[in-house]
Short mmCIF file of C-alpha atoms and ligand atoms in Angstrom, two decimals:
data_model
loop_
_atom_site.label_atom_id
_atom_site.label_comp_id
_atom_site.label_asym_id
_atom_site.label_seq_id
_atom_site.Cartn_x
_atom_site.Cartn_y
_atom_site.Cartn_z
CA MET A 1 -2.61 -26.01 44.40
CA GLU A 2 -5.59 -26.22 46.91
CA ILE A 3 -7.61 -29.41 47.15
CA PHE A 4 -10.99 -29.31 46.92
CA ILE A 5 -13.30 -32.87 47.06
CA ASP A 6 -15.67 -33.06 44.12
CA SER A 7 -19.31 -34.41 46.04
CA ALA A 8 -22.43 -33.79 48.12
CA ASP A 9 -22.59 -36.56 49.91
CA VAL A 10 -21.81 -35.25 53.77
CA ASN A 11 -19.85 -38.75 55.44
CA GLU A 12 -17.59 -38.06 52.12
CA ILE A 13 -16.69 -34.70 53.53
CA ARG A 14 -16.80 -35.03 56.58
CA GLU A 15 -13.82 -38.21 56.31
CA ALA A 16 -11.89 -36.56 53.22
CA ALA A 17 -11.83 -32.83 55.11
CA SER A 18 -10.75 -35.32 58.40
CA TRP A 19 -7.74 -36.20 56.29
CA GLY A 20 -7.08 -32.66 56.85
CA ILE A 21 -6.40 -32.00 52.88
CA VAL A 22 -9.86 -30.66 51.90
CA ASP A 23 -10.05 -26.55 51.31
CA GLY A 24 -13.08 -26.88 49.66
CA VAL A 25 -15.94 -28.27 47.99
CA THR A 26 -18.03 -28.49 44.80
CA THR A 27 -21.27 -30.00 44.40
CA ASN A 28 -23.72 -30.00 40.86
CA PRO A 29 -26.80 -30.74 40.12
CA SER A 30 -26.05 -34.34 39.43
CA LEU A 31 -24.01 -34.84 42.73
CA ILE A 32 -27.28 -33.40 44.04
CA ALA A 33 -29.09 -35.29 43.07
CA LYS A 34 -27.36 -38.42 43.89
CA SER A 35 -26.72 -37.09 47.53
CA GLY A 36 -30.87 -38.00 47.45
CA ARG A 37 -31.63 -34.58 49.74
CA ASP A 38 -33.03 -30.83 49.50
CA PHE A 39 -29.65 -28.52 47.49
CA ARG A 40 -30.13 -26.31 50.50
CA SER A 41 -30.16 -28.15 53.28
CA VAL A 42 -27.32 -30.20 51.93
CA VAL A 43 -25.06 -27.22 50.89
CA HIS A 44 -25.47 -26.40 54.43
CA GLU A 45 -24.38 -28.67 55.68
CA ILE A 46 -21.67 -28.91 53.60
CA CYS A 47 -20.44 -25.29 54.45
CA GLU A 48 -20.94 -26.06 58.02
CA ILE A 49 -18.05 -29.12 57.63
CA VAL A 50 -15.35 -27.65 55.41
CA ASP A 51 -14.54 -23.74 55.88
CA GLY A 52 -13.56 -22.73 52.93
CA PRO A 53 -15.08 -22.34 48.88
CA ILE A 54 -18.04 -24.55 48.76
CA SER A 55 -19.12 -24.56 45.01
CA ALA A 56 -23.25 -24.71 44.36
CA GLU A 57 -24.70 -23.96 40.69
CA VAL A 58 -27.94 -22.71 39.16
CA VAL A 59 -30.30 -24.30 37.06
CA SER A 60 -31.51 -21.67 35.40
CA THR A 61 -30.50 -21.16 31.69
CA GLU A 62 -31.48 -17.29 30.62
CA SER A 63 -29.77 -14.61 32.90
CA ALA A 64 -33.10 -13.07 33.64
CA LYS A 65 -34.14 -16.01 36.54
CA MET A 66 -30.16 -17.43 36.34
CA ILE A 67 -29.14 -13.78 37.94
CA PRO A 68 -31.31 -14.09 40.65
CA GLU A 69 -31.08 -17.04 40.78
CA ALA A 70 -27.21 -16.70 41.88
CA ARG A 71 -28.36 -13.84 43.93
CA GLU A 72 -30.65 -16.21 45.72
CA ILE A 73 -27.49 -19.41 46.49
CA ALA A 74 -24.83 -16.83 47.58
CA LYS A 75 -27.52 -15.53 50.10
CA ILE A 76 -27.04 -19.29 51.24
CA HIS A 77 -23.37 -19.60 53.86
CA ARG A 78 -20.57 -16.67 53.39
CA ASN A 79 -18.50 -19.21 51.61
CA ILE A 80 -21.45 -19.51 48.66
CA VAL A 81 -19.45 -19.35 45.05
CA VAL A 82 -22.22 -19.83 42.61
CA LYS A 83 -21.24 -21.84 39.42
CA LEU A 84 -22.77 -20.93 36.16
CA PRO A 85 -22.21 -22.74 33.32
CA LEU A 86 -20.14 -21.69 30.65
CA THR A 87 -23.07 -20.08 28.44
CA THR A 88 -24.11 -16.88 27.36
CA ALA A 89 -26.29 -16.36 30.21
CA GLY A 90 -23.89 -17.90 32.61
CA LEU A 91 -21.03 -14.98 30.61
CA GLN A 92 -23.78 -12.06 31.44
CA THR A 93 -24.42 -13.53 34.90
CA THR A 94 -21.01 -13.86 36.02
CA LYS A 95 -20.25 -10.26 35.35
CA ILE A 96 -22.68 -8.99 37.93
CA MET A 97 -22.28 -11.46 39.88
CA PHE A 98 -18.31 -9.48 39.97
CA GLU A 99 -20.05 -6.17 40.12
CA GLU A 100 -21.92 -7.49 43.28
CA GLY A 101 -19.10 -9.17 44.94
CA ILE A 102 -19.70 -12.45 44.83
CA LYS A 103 -17.64 -15.38 43.89
CA THR A 104 -18.58 -17.75 41.39
CA ASN A 105 -17.31 -20.36 39.96
CA VAL A 106 -17.86 -20.79 35.90
CA THR A 107 -18.61 -24.35 34.86
CA LEU A 108 -18.66 -26.74 31.75
CA CYS A 109 -15.86 -24.90 30.25
CA PHE A 110 -14.60 -27.45 27.05
CA SER A 111 -11.71 -24.96 25.56
CA ALA A 112 -8.95 -22.84 26.39
CA ALA A 113 -11.61 -19.92 24.53
CA GLN A 114 -14.48 -20.51 26.52
CA GLY A 115 -11.91 -20.34 29.57
CA LEU A 116 -10.57 -17.02 28.17
CA LEU A 117 -14.48 -14.93 27.92
CA ALA A 118 -15.24 -16.23 31.65
CA ALA A 119 -12.37 -14.49 32.97
CA LYS A 120 -12.97 -11.22 30.88
CA ALA A 121 -15.85 -11.66 32.95
CA GLY A 122 -14.73 -11.61 36.15
CA ALA A 123 -15.32 -15.63 37.13
CA THR A 124 -13.36 -16.17 40.75
CA TYR A 125 -12.94 -19.60 39.14
CA ILE A 126 -12.55 -21.42 35.71
CA SER A 127 -13.88 -25.31 35.44
CA PRO A 128 -12.53 -27.68 32.60
CA PHE A 129 -13.79 -30.95 32.60
CA ILE A 130 -10.93 -32.11 32.03
CA GLY A 131 -12.42 -36.70 32.13
CA ARG A 132 -15.22 -36.20 29.55
CA LEU A 133 -13.11 -34.39 26.85
CA ASP A 134 -10.44 -37.89 27.58
CA ASP A 135 -13.22 -39.42 26.95
CA LEU A 136 -13.80 -38.54 23.17
CA ALA A 137 -9.85 -38.29 22.86
CA HIS A 138 -8.95 -34.85 23.51
CA VAL A 139 -6.02 -34.52 26.07
CA GLY A 140 -7.70 -32.56 28.74
CA MET A 141 -5.13 -31.77 30.21
CA ASP A 142 -4.35 -29.34 27.36
CA ILE A 143 -7.12 -26.82 28.50
CA ILE A 144 -5.71 -26.40 32.00
CA GLU A 145 -1.90 -25.44 30.53
CA GLU A 146 -3.66 -23.12 27.97
CA LEU A 147 -5.70 -21.63 30.53
CA VAL A 148 -2.57 -21.85 33.23
CA THR A 149 -0.49 -19.49 30.78
CA ILE A 150 -3.59 -17.78 29.07
CA TYR A 151 -4.08 -16.13 32.34
CA ASP A 152 -0.64 -15.39 33.38
CA ASN A 153 0.46 -13.50 30.64
CA TYR A 154 -2.45 -10.85 31.35
CA GLY A 155 -2.07 -11.32 34.92
CA LEU A 156 -5.77 -12.04 35.09
CA PRO A 157 -7.16 -13.29 39.08
CA THR A 158 -9.30 -15.99 37.61
CA LYS A 159 -8.17 -19.36 38.92
CA VAL A 160 -7.70 -22.30 36.90
CA LEU A 161 -9.77 -25.04 38.91
CA ALA A 162 -9.36 -28.65 37.21
CA ALA A 163 -12.35 -30.35 36.94
CA SER A 164 -14.05 -34.11 36.10
CA ILE A 165 -10.56 -35.92 37.56
CA ARG A 166 -11.31 -39.29 36.98
CA HIS A 167 -7.50 -40.61 38.42
CA PRO A 168 -4.39 -40.25 40.61
CA ARG A 169 -2.34 -39.71 37.43
CA HIS A 170 -4.71 -36.38 36.42
CA VAL A 171 -3.99 -34.61 39.90
CA VAL A 172 -0.20 -35.22 39.51
CA ASP A 173 -0.87 -32.86 35.73
CA ALA A 174 -2.81 -30.76 37.20
CA ALA A 175 -0.17 -30.46 39.53
CA LEU A 176 2.98 -30.28 37.52
CA ILE A 177 1.13 -27.19 35.26
CA GLY A 178 0.36 -24.98 38.33
CA SER A 179 -3.59 -25.25 37.78
CA HIS A 180 -4.24 -23.27 40.97
CA VAL A 181 -6.71 -25.68 41.86
CA CYS A 182 -8.38 -29.31 41.63
CA THR A 183 -11.47 -31.03 42.55
CA ILE A 184 -11.42 -34.69 42.71
CA PRO A 185 -13.96 -37.43 43.37
CA PHE A 186 -14.03 -39.25 46.77
CA LYS A 187 -12.72 -42.63 45.44
CA VAL A 188 -9.83 -40.37 43.91
CA LEU A 189 -8.90 -39.30 47.03
CA ALA A 190 -8.56 -42.02 49.02
CA GLN A 191 -6.20 -43.70 45.71
CA LEU A 192 -4.00 -40.50 46.14
CA VAL A 193 -3.14 -41.55 49.40
CA LYS A 194 -2.68 -45.30 49.26
CA HIS A 195 -0.02 -47.06 47.90
CA PRO A 196 1.32 -50.86 47.99
CA LEU A 197 4.69 -49.50 49.27
CA THR A 198 4.00 -47.97 51.96
CA ASP A 199 1.11 -50.95 53.07
CA SER A 200 3.79 -53.65 53.35
CA GLY A 201 7.13 -50.37 54.19
CA LEU A 202 4.28 -50.69 57.52
CA ALA A 203 3.81 -54.04 58.14
CA ALA A 204 7.15 -54.75 57.93
CA PHE A 205 8.68 -51.70 60.53
CA LEU A 206 5.43 -53.52 63.14
CA LYS A 207 6.60 -57.15 62.69
CA ASP A 208 10.29 -56.29 63.23
CA TRP A 209 9.01 -53.92 66.42
CA GLU A 210 8.07 -57.01 67.79
CA SER A 211 11.00 -58.21 68.50
CA VAL A 212 12.20 -55.14 69.85
CA PRO A 213 12.87 -55.60 74.07
CA LYS A 214 10.41 -54.50 75.60
CA ARG A 215 11.05 -52.52 79.34
O1 G3P B 1 -17.94 -31.20 39.41
C1 G3P B 1 -17.89 -31.13 38.07
C2 G3P B 1 -16.71 -32.85 37.18
O2 G3P B 1 -16.43 -32.59 38.07
C3 G3P B 1 -18.07 -33.65 36.63
O3 G3P B 1 -17.07 -34.75 36.80
O4 G3P B 1 -17.23 -37.42 36.58
O5 G3P B 1 -18.93 -36.10 36.03
O6 G3P B 1 -17.42 -35.03 34.77
P1 G3P B 1 -18.20 -35.91 36.01
#
């Protein structure tokens, strides 16, 4: 499973990338706003930190504006994946980007039916939002399972990108199901690394090492 970091904070992205486990980055308008920086400059800097797919999202809602906006975003860097909402305008734009060879990440997906349509339109990635469904007492991970099966049934090349990840169990479940990608906030990435038995085991090894005769 590819691991992306879900962040527009260049310090977080740089730190996680230094661990050697980051394959790509996803951003969204809320994360860009949280960074407090200009969209183009922060996206460009992210592209210089991570040499992999970098999702940057449109904010237009009508296809007449979304299509030129998507083309402009794609020009920022060769690794840009244009993030488009799962609306009819988003699907229309996805199809056109597919025909133009521009990679897309169709976002705000909350059902397998929506995910099937995104794949039909030629999406490179589909982003089902797991945590937000869990918040409404659904089982968000069911959509990951359904889409992995549906895409596999028909040999659809769209990659399932598990998003809205809230805790380490989401990551493990996504990997067990066979999600192609999981995009993970920095806080959860840090939680994935940690285990109290690793810490106590290392402390014990170092303590015991003190009694080893040194030449
Ligand atoms: O990047 C989109 C998605 O990961 C958002 O997550 O936590 O705002 O539901 P969240």
